[in-house]
Amino acid sequence: MKKRLLLTALVLVSSFSAFSQQKDVSIRIYPERGKQTISKHIYGHFAEHLGTCIYGGLWVGEDSKIPNTKGYRTDVLNALKKLQIPNLRWPGGCFADEYHWMDGIGPKANRPKMVNNNWGGVVEDNSFGTHEFLNLCELLECEPYISGNVGSGTVEELAKWVEYMTSDGDSPMANLRRKNGRDKAWKVKYLGVGNESWGCGGDMLPDYYADLYRRYAVYCRNFDENKLFKIASGASDYDYDWTDVLMKKAGKKMHGLSLHYYTVTGWSGSKGSATEFTPDDYYWTMGKCLEIEEVIQKHMTIMDKYDKDKKVGLMVDEWGTWWDVEPGTNPGFLYQQNTMRDAFVAALSLNVFNKYGDRIQMANIAQVVNVLQSMILTKDDKMTLTPTYHVFDMYRVHQDATYLPMDIISETKEIRGRNVALVNASASQKDGLTHITLANIDLNAEQNVNIDFSNTKINSVKGRILTSKNIEDHNTFENPDLVKPQTFTGAKIENGKLNIKLPAKSIVVLEIK
């Protein structure tokens, strides 16, 4: 038997009996309804002073035997350039609210050391600081996103950092920057006023932080031609009260409000292995991942109450999977492997974010190298790209494209109280091309997908596919190409429509003319 469930105004999902063998999926895309833009900043990244994300991941220093470009790992630099990453958030995370930026400028030999109390208790030598980060962003041609220290810092400290980075005038901080070797100011648009102020960023109550944010917003000024986009420290997943208070008390003083959501089994005890899990664990993860859409909708409803014109952006600036660290690694370094299961979390999450371009202006997966759901893993002079990296590479076609609404009728699977649609999709249009990203989360069954373009003629189709024999498959330094995209030939044009044979546990991107 089959019944239909209305998930959104634009997405229909049909729920079949557990005994049904039908695997047909119907999608109708409406190019004529495309109005909103998918911000490229939804495909943003995050680099924290945590484990080997910075040191050994992004930065090895100019004297390293590892091939480098001005101290940055050349292999990592080239891999990130290929992704066309739009922005990079730094220096945290929890580290941000213990970071004092003046410790990271000037001659490296004179920079004071500190203990990274949040992540492993290791010594941070501050050899990677403001200049190193902003110069990296210039090399990557991406927007820097600075997380300011509110938890243990001062208004004066953050105000002076903004001046140091962005003032071209004859001012004390601009002249200090020049003394340290940078004459021209950098362009820094995105400024986070604290991070997780409800937790590691100060354990604050929403009313207190709202007042504090207003104060910081006054003194973090625009210098010369640089215009700041100020982002308030927002809620963790289901804390809707935090969003309500912030929007009510400070909504008119901010440009963006952050939201953090991790696909995690729990915050205490074991979170489970990144590479060893059951099919039931896998489907539960898919359901938890897709729950982000309901969370986003509820936060957006609150924001709409105070900001009906949607002037304040929702910035999902930490998201991704969080598993137990790999055996034998420092628990404080959050180093985890990355399988096809993680690739699906990335694909499903990005498909969700694409839908809400009228409110979501940025998202930052955690993190870029060697931490949590990373793009890249490194060890000494070795590097491997993760399945998640390949998803971001395939999905970059959506950056700054026009989102195309669609209806989907797909079988669902009930796992631990969640109905999970087996096929998930997103579509966009840019420069005369239409791109569709499809994910079949069924571990065993191929899906026969029929796509109708609402009277729009299609002439050609080509695609790429990411899949592997086992859902646990992942890339290692010894076998770096076990999971990587291949040419996809399972899409055909039939009677003006697209027919796609979508293999089990596969992610596909199609380019249509």
Coordinates of C-alpha atoms in Angstrom, one line a residue:
M1 CA 0.0 0.0 0.0
K2 CA 1.1 3.6 -0.5
K3 CA 0.2 6.8 1.2
R4 CA 1.4 10.3 0.5
L5 CA 2.9 12.6 3.2
L6 CA 3.2 16.4 2.6
L7 CA 6.6 17.3 4.0
T8 CA 6.8 20.9 2.7
A9 CA 4.9 23.1 0.3
L10 CA 7.3 22.0 -2.4
V11 CA 8.3 18.5 -1.5
L12 CA 6.0 15.4 -1.4
V13 CA 7.2 12.1 0.0
S14 CA 5.2 8.9 -0.5
S15 CA 5.4 6.2 2.2
F16 CA 5.2 2.6 1.1
S17 CA 4.4 -0.5 3.0
A18 CA 7.5 -2.3 4.4
F19 CA 6.6 -5.2 2.1
S20 CA 6.4 -3.1 -1.1
Q21 CA 9.0 -3.9 -3.7
Q22 CA 8.3 -0.8 -5.8
K23 CA 11.3 1.5 -6.2
D24 CA 10.0 4.1 -8.6
V25 CA 10.6 7.8 -7.7
S26 CA 8.9 10.7 -9.4
I27 CA 10.4 14.2 -9.4
R28 CA 8.9 17.3 -10.9
I29 CA 11.1 20.4 -11.2
Y30 CA 9.7 23.9 -11.8
P31 CA 12.4 26.1 -13.5
E32 CA 9.8 28.9 -13.9
R33 CA 9.4 29.2 -10.1
G34 CA 13.1 29.6 -9.4
K35 CA 13.6 33.0 -7.7
Q36 CA 16.0 32.7 -4.7
T37 CA 19.8 32.3 -5.0
I38 CA 21.8 29.6 -3.2
S39 CA 24.5 31.6 -1.5
K40 CA 27.9 30.2 -2.3
H41 CA 28.7 30.8 1.4
I42 CA 26.5 27.8 2.3
Y43 CA 29.5 25.8 1.1
G44 CA 31.8 27.4 3.7
H45 CA 34.4 25.8 5.9
F46 CA 35.8 26.0 9.4
A47 CA 39.4 25.8 10.8
E48 CA 40.0 25.8 14.5
H49 CA 43.1 25.6 16.6
L50 CA 42.2 22.0 17.4
G51 CA 44.3 18.9 17.1
T52 CA 46.2 19.0 13.8
C53 CA 43.8 21.1 11.8
I54 CA 46.1 24.1 11.8
Y55 CA 49.5 22.7 12.6
G56 CA 50.3 19.8 10.3
G57 CA 47.0 20.2 8.4
L58 CA 47.1 23.7 6.9
W59 CA 50.4 25.0 8.2
V60 CA 53.8 23.4 8.4
G61 CA 56.1 26.4 8.2
E62 CA 58.4 27.5 5.5
D63 CA 61.3 25.4 6.9
S64 CA 59.3 22.1 6.8
K65 CA 60.5 19.2 4.6
I66 CA 56.8 18.8 3.6
P67 CA 56.3 20.7 0.3
N68 CA 54.8 24.1 1.2
T69 CA 53.9 27.4 -0.3
K70 CA 55.0 30.1 2.1
G71 CA 54.5 27.7 5.0
Y72 CA 51.1 26.4 3.9
R73 CA 51.0 22.7 2.8
T74 CA 51.0 22.8 -1.0
D75 CA 48.9 19.6 -1.3
V76 CA 46.2 20.9 1.0
L77 CA 46.3 24.4 -0.5
N78 CA 45.7 22.9 -4.0
A79 CA 42.9 20.6 -2.8
L80 CA 41.1 23.5 -1.2
K81 CA 41.6 25.7 -4.3
K82 CA 39.9 23.0 -6.4
L83 CA 36.9 23.1 -4.1
Q84 CA 36.6 26.9 -4.6
I85 CA 35.8 27.3 -0.9
P86 CA 33.9 30.6 -0.5
N87 CA 34.8 31.4 3.2
L88 CA 36.9 30.1 6.1
R89 CA 36.0 30.5 9.7
W90 CA 38.8 30.9 12.3
P91 CA 40.3 30.7 15.0
G92 CA 37.4 28.7 16.6
G93 CA 35.1 27.3 18.0
C94 CA 35.7 27.1 21.7
F95 CA 39.3 28.2 21.1
A96 CA 38.2 31.6 19.9
D97 CA 37.0 32.7 23.3
E98 CA 40.4 32.1 24.8
Y99 CA 42.4 33.5 21.9
H100 CA 44.1 36.9 22.3
W101 CA 45.0 38.1 18.9
M102 CA 48.0 40.2 19.9
D103 CA 49.8 36.9 20.9
G104 CA 49.7 35.9 17.3
I105 CA 51.4 38.9 15.6
G106 CA 54.9 40.1 15.2
P107 CA 58.1 38.0 14.9
K108 CA 57.3 34.3 15.6
A109 CA 60.2 34.0 18.1
N110 CA 58.6 36.7 20.3
R111 CA 55.1 35.3 20.3
P112 CA 54.0 34.0 23.7
K113 CA 52.9 30.4 24.1
M114 CA 49.7 29.3 25.7
V115 CA 48.0 26.1 26.7
N116 CA 45.0 25.1 24.6
N117 CA 42.7 24.2 27.5
N118 CA 39.8 23.2 25.4
W119 CA 41.5 20.8 23.1
G120 CA 44.0 18.4 24.6
G121 CA 45.9 20.7 26.9
V122 CA 48.7 21.0 24.3
V123 CA 51.0 24.0 24.0
E124 CA 49.9 26.6 21.3
D125 CA 52.9 28.6 20.1
N126 CA 50.9 31.2 18.2
S127 CA 53.0 30.8 15.1
F128 CA 49.8 30.8 13.0
G129 CA 48.1 34.1 13.7
T130 CA 46.2 36.9 12.0
H131 CA 48.7 37.4 9.1
E132 CA 49.0 33.7 8.4
F133 CA 45.3 33.2 8.4
L134 CA 44.3 36.3 6.3
N135 CA 47.2 35.6 3.8
L136 CA 45.9 32.0 3.5
C137 CA 42.4 33.4 2.6
E138 CA 44.0 35.6 -0.1
L139 CA 45.8 32.5 -1.5
L140 CA 42.5 30.6 -1.5
E141 CA 40.5 33.6 -2.8
C142 CA 38.0 33.1 -0.1
E143 CA 36.3 35.4 2.5
P144 CA 37.8 35.3 6.0
Y145 CA 35.3 34.8 8.8
I146 CA 36.8 35.9 12.1
S147 CA 35.4 34.6 15.4
G148 CA 36.0 37.3 18.1
N149 CA 36.9 36.6 21.7
V150 CA 33.9 37.7 23.9
G151 CA 34.2 35.0 26.6
S152 CA 37.6 36.0 28.0
G153 CA 38.3 39.1 26.0
T154 CA 37.2 42.7 26.1
V155 CA 35.4 45.1 23.8
E156 CA 38.6 47.1 23.4
E157 CA 40.5 44.0 22.3
L158 CA 38.1 43.0 19.6
A159 CA 37.6 46.6 18.4
K160 CA 41.4 47.0 18.1
W161 CA 41.6 43.7 16.2
V162 CA 39.1 45.0 13.6
E163 CA 41.1 48.2 13.3
Y164 CA 44.4 46.2 12.9
M165 CA 42.9 44.1 10.1
T166 CA 40.8 46.6 8.2
S167 CA 42.0 50.2 8.7
D168 CA 44.1 51.9 6.1
G169 CA 44.3 55.1 8.0
D170 CA 47.1 56.6 10.2
S171 CA 45.9 54.9 13.3
P172 CA 47.7 53.0 16.0
M173 CA 46.6 49.5 15.0
A174 CA 47.0 50.2 11.3
N175 CA 50.5 51.4 11.9
L176 CA 51.3 48.3 14.1
R177 CA 50.1 46.1 11.2
R178 CA 52.5 48.0 8.9
K179 CA 55.3 47.5 11.3
N180 CA 54.6 43.7 11.2
G181 CA 54.9 43.7 7.4
R182 CA 51.5 44.3 5.9
D183 CA 51.0 47.8 4.5
K184 CA 47.5 47.5 2.9
A185 CA 44.5 46.5 5.1
W186 CA 42.8 43.2 4.4
K187 CA 39.1 43.0 3.5
V188 CA 37.3 41.3 6.3
K189 CA 33.6 41.1 6.0
Y190 CA 32.4 38.4 8.4
L191 CA 32.8 39.0 12.1
G192 CA 31.5 36.6 14.7
V193 CA 30.9 38.3 18.1
G194 CA 31.7 35.3 20.3
N195 CA 31.1 31.6 19.8
E196 CA 28.7 29.3 21.7
S197 CA 28.3 32.0 24.3
W198 CA 25.7 29.7 26.0
G199 CA 28.5 27.2 26.6
C200 CA 32.3 27.2 26.2
G201 CA 32.1 30.8 25.1
G202 CA 31.2 32.0 28.6
D203 CA 28.2 30.0 29.9
M204 CA 26.0 33.0 29.5
L205 CA 22.2 33.5 29.7
P206 CA 20.5 34.8 26.5
D207 CA 19.5 38.1 28.0
Y208 CA 23.0 38.8 29.3
Y209 CA 24.6 37.9 25.9
A210 CA 22.0 40.0 24.0
D211 CA 23.1 43.1 26.0
L212 CA 26.7 42.2 25.6
Y213 CA 26.4 41.7 21.9
R214 CA 24.8 45.2 21.5
R215 CA 27.8 46.7 23.3
Y216 CA 30.3 44.9 21.1
A217 CA 28.4 45.8 17.9
V218 CA 28.8 49.5 18.7
Y219 CA 32.6 49.4 19.0
C220 CA 33.4 47.0 16.1
R221 CA 33.3 49.7 13.5
N222 CA 33.7 49.9 9.8
F223 CA 37.0 51.4 8.6
D224 CA 37.5 53.0 5.2
E225 CA 35.8 50.8 2.6
N226 CA 35.5 47.7 4.7
K227 CA 31.9 46.9 5.8
L228 CA 31.5 44.4 8.6
F229 CA 28.8 41.7 8.6
K230 CA 28.3 41.2 12.3
I231 CA 27.2 37.7 13.4
A232 CA 25.7 37.1 16.9
S233 CA 26.5 33.9 18.7
G234 CA 23.3 31.9 18.2
A235 CA 21.7 28.7 19.5
S236 CA 22.7 25.1 19.7
D237 CA 20.2 22.9 17.8
Y238 CA 16.9 22.9 19.8
D239 CA 17.4 26.0 22.0
Y240 CA 14.6 28.1 20.5
D241 CA 14.4 30.4 23.5
W242 CA 18.0 31.6 22.8
T243 CA 16.9 32.6 19.3
D244 CA 13.8 34.3 20.5
V245 CA 15.6 36.4 23.1
L246 CA 18.4 37.4 20.8
M247 CA 16.1 38.4 18.0
K248 CA 13.9 40.4 20.3
K249 CA 16.6 42.3 22.1
A250 CA 19.4 42.6 19.5
G251 CA 17.9 41.5 16.1
K252 CA 18.1 45.0 14.7
K253 CA 21.8 45.3 15.6
M254 CA 23.0 42.2 13.8
H255 CA 23.4 41.0 10.2
G256 CA 23.5 37.3 11.0
L257 CA 22.7 34.8 13.8
S258 CA 24.5 31.6 14.1
L259 CA 23.2 28.1 14.6
H260 CA 25.1 24.9 15.5
Y261 CA 23.8 21.4 14.7
Y262 CA 25.8 18.2 14.9
T263 CA 24.7 14.8 13.7
V264 CA 25.7 12.9 16.9
T265 CA 24.3 10.0 18.9
G266 CA 24.8 11.8 22.2
W267 CA 26.9 14.2 24.2
S268 CA 27.9 11.8 26.9
G269 CA 29.6 8.4 26.6
S270 CA 30.4 6.8 23.3
K271 CA 29.2 8.5 20.1
G272 CA 30.0 5.3 18.1
S273 CA 32.8 4.4 15.7
A274 CA 33.2 6.4 12.5
T275 CA 33.9 3.2 10.5
E276 CA 32.2 0.4 12.4
F277 CA 28.4 0.6 12.5
T278 CA 25.3 -1.4 11.7
P279 CA 22.7 -0.7 8.9
D280 CA 20.4 0.4 11.7
D281 CA 23.0 2.9 13.0
Y282 CA 23.4 4.2 9.4
Y283 CA 19.7 4.8 8.9
W284 CA 19.4 6.4 12.3
T285 CA 22.1 8.8 11.3
M286 CA 20.3 9.7 8.1
G287 CA 17.2 10.5 10.2
K288 CA 19.2 12.6 12.7
C289 CA 20.9 14.4 9.9
L290 CA 17.6 15.3 8.1
E291 CA 16.1 16.5 11.4
I292 CA 18.1 19.7 10.8
E293 CA 15.4 20.8 8.4
E294 CA 12.8 20.9 11.2
V295 CA 15.2 22.7 13.5
I296 CA 16.0 25.3 10.9
Q297 CA 12.3 25.8 10.2
K298 CA 11.6 26.5 13.8
H299 CA 14.4 28.9 14.2
M300 CA 13.4 30.7 11.0
T301 CA 9.8 31.0 12.3
I302 CA 11.1 32.8 15.4
M303 CA 13.3 35.0 13.3
D304 CA 10.4 35.9 11.0
K305 CA 8.4 37.1 14.0
Y306 CA 11.0 39.9 14.6
D307 CA 12.4 40.2 11.1
K308 CA 9.7 39.7 8.5
D309 CA 11.8 41.2 5.8
K310 CA 14.5 38.6 6.4
K311 CA 17.3 41.1 6.8
V312 CA 19.1 38.9 9.4
G313 CA 20.8 35.8 7.9
L314 CA 20.8 32.4 9.6
M315 CA 24.4 31.2 9.6
V316 CA 24.7 27.4 10.3
D317 CA 28.4 28.0 11.0
E318 CA 29.0 24.6 12.7
W319 CA 27.5 21.4 11.4
G320 CA 28.5 17.8 10.5
T321 CA 29.0 14.4 12.1
W322 CA 30.7 13.8 15.5
W323 CA 32.0 10.3 16.2
D324 CA 34.4 8.8 18.7
V325 CA 38.1 9.6 17.9
E326 CA 40.1 7.0 16.0
P327 CA 41.7 4.5 18.4
G328 CA 45.1 5.5 19.6
T329 CA 44.7 9.2 19.0
N330 CA 44.4 12.1 21.5
P331 CA 40.8 12.3 22.6
G332 CA 41.1 16.1 22.6
F333 CA 42.0 16.2 19.0
L334 CA 38.7 15.0 17.6
Y335 CA 40.3 13.1 14.8
Q336 CA 37.9 10.8 13.1
Q337 CA 37.7 8.9 9.8
N338 CA 35.2 9.7 7.1
T339 CA 33.1 7.1 5.3
M340 CA 30.3 7.0 2.7
R341 CA 28.0 7.5 5.7
D342 CA 29.5 10.9 6.3
A343 CA 29.3 11.7 2.6
F344 CA 25.5 11.2 2.8
V345 CA 25.3 13.5 5.8
A346 CA 27.0 16.2 3.7
A347 CA 24.8 15.6 0.7
L348 CA 21.5 15.6 2.6
S349 CA 22.5 18.6 4.7
L350 CA 23.5 20.7 1.6
N351 CA 20.3 19.7 -0.2
V352 CA 18.4 21.1 2.8
F353 CA 20.4 24.3 3.1
N354 CA 19.9 25.0 -0.6
K355 CA 16.1 25.2 -0.1
Y356 CA 16.2 28.1 2.3
G357 CA 18.3 30.7 0.5
D358 CA 15.9 33.4 1.6
R359 CA 17.2 33.1 5.2
I360 CA 20.3 30.8 5.2
Q361 CA 23.3 32.9 4.1
M362 CA 26.1 30.8 5.3
A363 CA 27.0 27.3 6.6
N364 CA 30.4 26.0 7.7
I365 CA 31.1 22.3 8.0
A366 CA 33.3 21.3 10.9
Q367 CA 36.1 21.1 10.1
V368 CA 38.4 21.5 7.1
V369 CA 41.4 19.3 7.9
N370 CA 41.9 16.4 10.4
V371 CA 39.0 17.3 12.8
L372 CA 35.5 15.8 12.9
Q373 CA 33.9 15.6 9.4
S374 CA 36.9 16.9 7.5
M375 CA 37.5 17.5 3.9
I376 CA 41.1 16.3 4.1
L377 CA 43.2 14.0 6.3
T378 CA 47.0 14.4 6.6
K379 CA 49.8 12.5 8.3
D380 CA 53.3 13.7 8.0
D381 CA 53.8 14.3 4.2
K382 CA 50.8 12.2 3.2
M383 CA 47.3 13.5 2.4
T384 CA 44.0 11.9 1.4
L385 CA 40.7 13.4 0.4
T386 CA 37.6 12.2 2.2
P387 CA 34.3 11.1 0.7
T388 CA 32.9 14.4 2.2
Y389 CA 35.5 16.4 0.1
H390 CA 34.1 14.7 -3.0
V391 CA 30.6 15.7 -2.1
F392 CA 31.6 19.3 -1.8
D393 CA 33.4 19.0 -5.1
M394 CA 30.3 17.6 -6.8
Y395 CA 28.0 20.1 -5.2
R396 CA 29.9 23.3 -5.9
V397 CA 27.8 23.7 -9.1
H398 CA 25.1 25.0 -6.8
Q399 CA 27.1 28.0 -5.5
D400 CA 25.4 31.2 -6.4
A401 CA 22.9 29.4 -8.7
T402 CA 19.1 29.9 -8.7
Y403 CA 17.3 27.3 -6.6
L404 CA 14.6 25.3 -8.5
P405 CA 11.7 24.1 -6.5
M406 CA 10.6 20.5 -6.9
D407 CA 8.1 17.9 -5.9
I408 CA 9.4 14.4 -4.9
I409 CA 7.4 11.2 -4.5
S410 CA 9.7 8.6 -2.9
E411 CA 9.5 5.6 -0.7
T412 CA 10.4 6.1 2.9
K413 CA 12.0 4.0 5.6
E414 CA 10.9 4.1 9.2
I415 CA 13.9 4.0 11.6
R416 CA 13.5 4.6 15.4
G417 CA 10.4 6.7 14.9
R418 CA 11.7 8.7 11.9
N419 CA 10.4 8.4 8.4
V420 CA 13.4 8.8 6.1
A421 CA 12.9 9.4 2.4
L422 CA 15.1 7.1 0.4
V423 CA 15.8 9.6 -2.3
N424 CA 16.8 13.2 -1.6
A425 CA 17.4 15.9 -4.2
S426 CA 18.2 19.5 -5.0
A427 CA 18.3 21.4 -8.3
S428 CA 19.6 24.7 -9.5
Q429 CA 20.2 26.7 -12.6
K430 CA 23.1 28.9 -13.6
D431 CA 24.7 30.1 -16.9
G432 CA 22.2 28.1 -19.0
L433 CA 22.9 24.9 -17.2
T434 CA 20.6 22.9 -14.8
H435 CA 22.2 20.8 -12.1
I436 CA 20.5 18.2 -10.0
T437 CA 22.1 16.5 -7.0
L438 CA 20.5 13.1 -6.0
A439 CA 21.2 10.9 -3.0
N440 CA 19.8 7.3 -2.8
I441 CA 20.3 6.3 0.9
D442 CA 18.9 2.8 0.4
L443 CA 21.7 0.4 1.2
N444 CA 20.4 -2.3 -1.1
A445 CA 17.9 -1.2 -3.8
E446 CA 18.3 0.8 -7.0
Q447 CA 15.9 3.6 -7.5
N448 CA 14.2 4.2 -10.8
V449 CA 13.9 8.0 -10.9
N450 CA 11.8 9.9 -13.4
I451 CA 12.2 13.6 -13.6
D452 CA 9.8 16.0 -15.3
F453 CA 11.0 19.5 -16.1
S454 CA 7.6 21.1 -16.3
N455 CA 7.5 21.7 -20.1
T456 CA 11.2 22.7 -20.3
K457 CA 13.0 21.1 -23.2
I458 CA 16.2 19.1 -22.3
N459 CA 18.8 18.2 -24.9
S460 CA 21.7 16.5 -23.1
V461 CA 22.7 15.1 -19.7
K462 CA 25.9 14.0 -18.2
G463 CA 26.9 13.2 -14.6
R464 CA 29.2 11.9 -11.9
I465 CA 28.5 9.4 -9.2
L466 CA 30.0 8.8 -5.7
T467 CA 29.4 5.3 -4.4
S468 CA 31.3 2.3 -3.0
K469 CA 30.9 -1.4 -2.4
N470 CA 30.3 -0.9 1.4
I471 CA 28.8 2.0 3.3
E472 CA 31.7 1.8 5.7
D473 CA 34.3 2.3 2.9
H474 CA 36.7 5.2 3.4
N475 CA 40.0 6.5 2.0
T476 CA 43.3 5.9 3.8
F477 CA 46.8 7.0 3.3
E478 CA 47.6 3.5 1.9
N479 CA 44.5 3.5 -0.3
P480 CA 43.5 7.1 -1.0
D481 CA 41.2 6.4 -4.0
L482 CA 38.9 3.7 -2.7
V483 CA 36.0 6.2 -2.6
K484 CA 36.1 8.8 -5.4
P485 CA 33.7 10.2 -8.1
Q486 CA 33.3 8.3 -11.4
T487 CA 31.5 9.1 -14.6
F488 CA 27.8 8.3 -14.3
T489 CA 26.0 6.9 -17.4
G490 CA 22.7 5.9 -15.8
A491 CA 20.7 8.9 -16.9
K492 CA 18.8 8.9 -20.2
I493 CA 16.4 11.3 -21.9
E494 CA 13.2 9.5 -22.8
N495 CA 10.1 11.3 -24.3
G496 CA 11.4 14.7 -23.1
K497 CA 11.9 13.5 -19.5
L498 CA 14.9 12.2 -17.6
N499 CA 15.1 8.6 -16.5
I500 CA 17.8 7.7 -13.9
K501 CA 18.8 4.4 -12.6
L502 CA 20.1 5.5 -9.3
P503 CA 22.2 2.7 -7.7
A504 CA 22.0 1.8 -4.0
K505 CA 24.0 4.0 -1.6
S506 CA 24.9 6.5 -4.3
I507 CA 25.2 10.3 -4.7
V508 CA 24.9 11.7 -8.2
V509 CA 25.2 15.1 -9.8
L510 CA 23.7 15.7 -13.2
E511 CA 24.4 18.5 -15.6
I512 CA 21.5 19.2 -18.0
K513 CA 21.3 21.4 -21.1

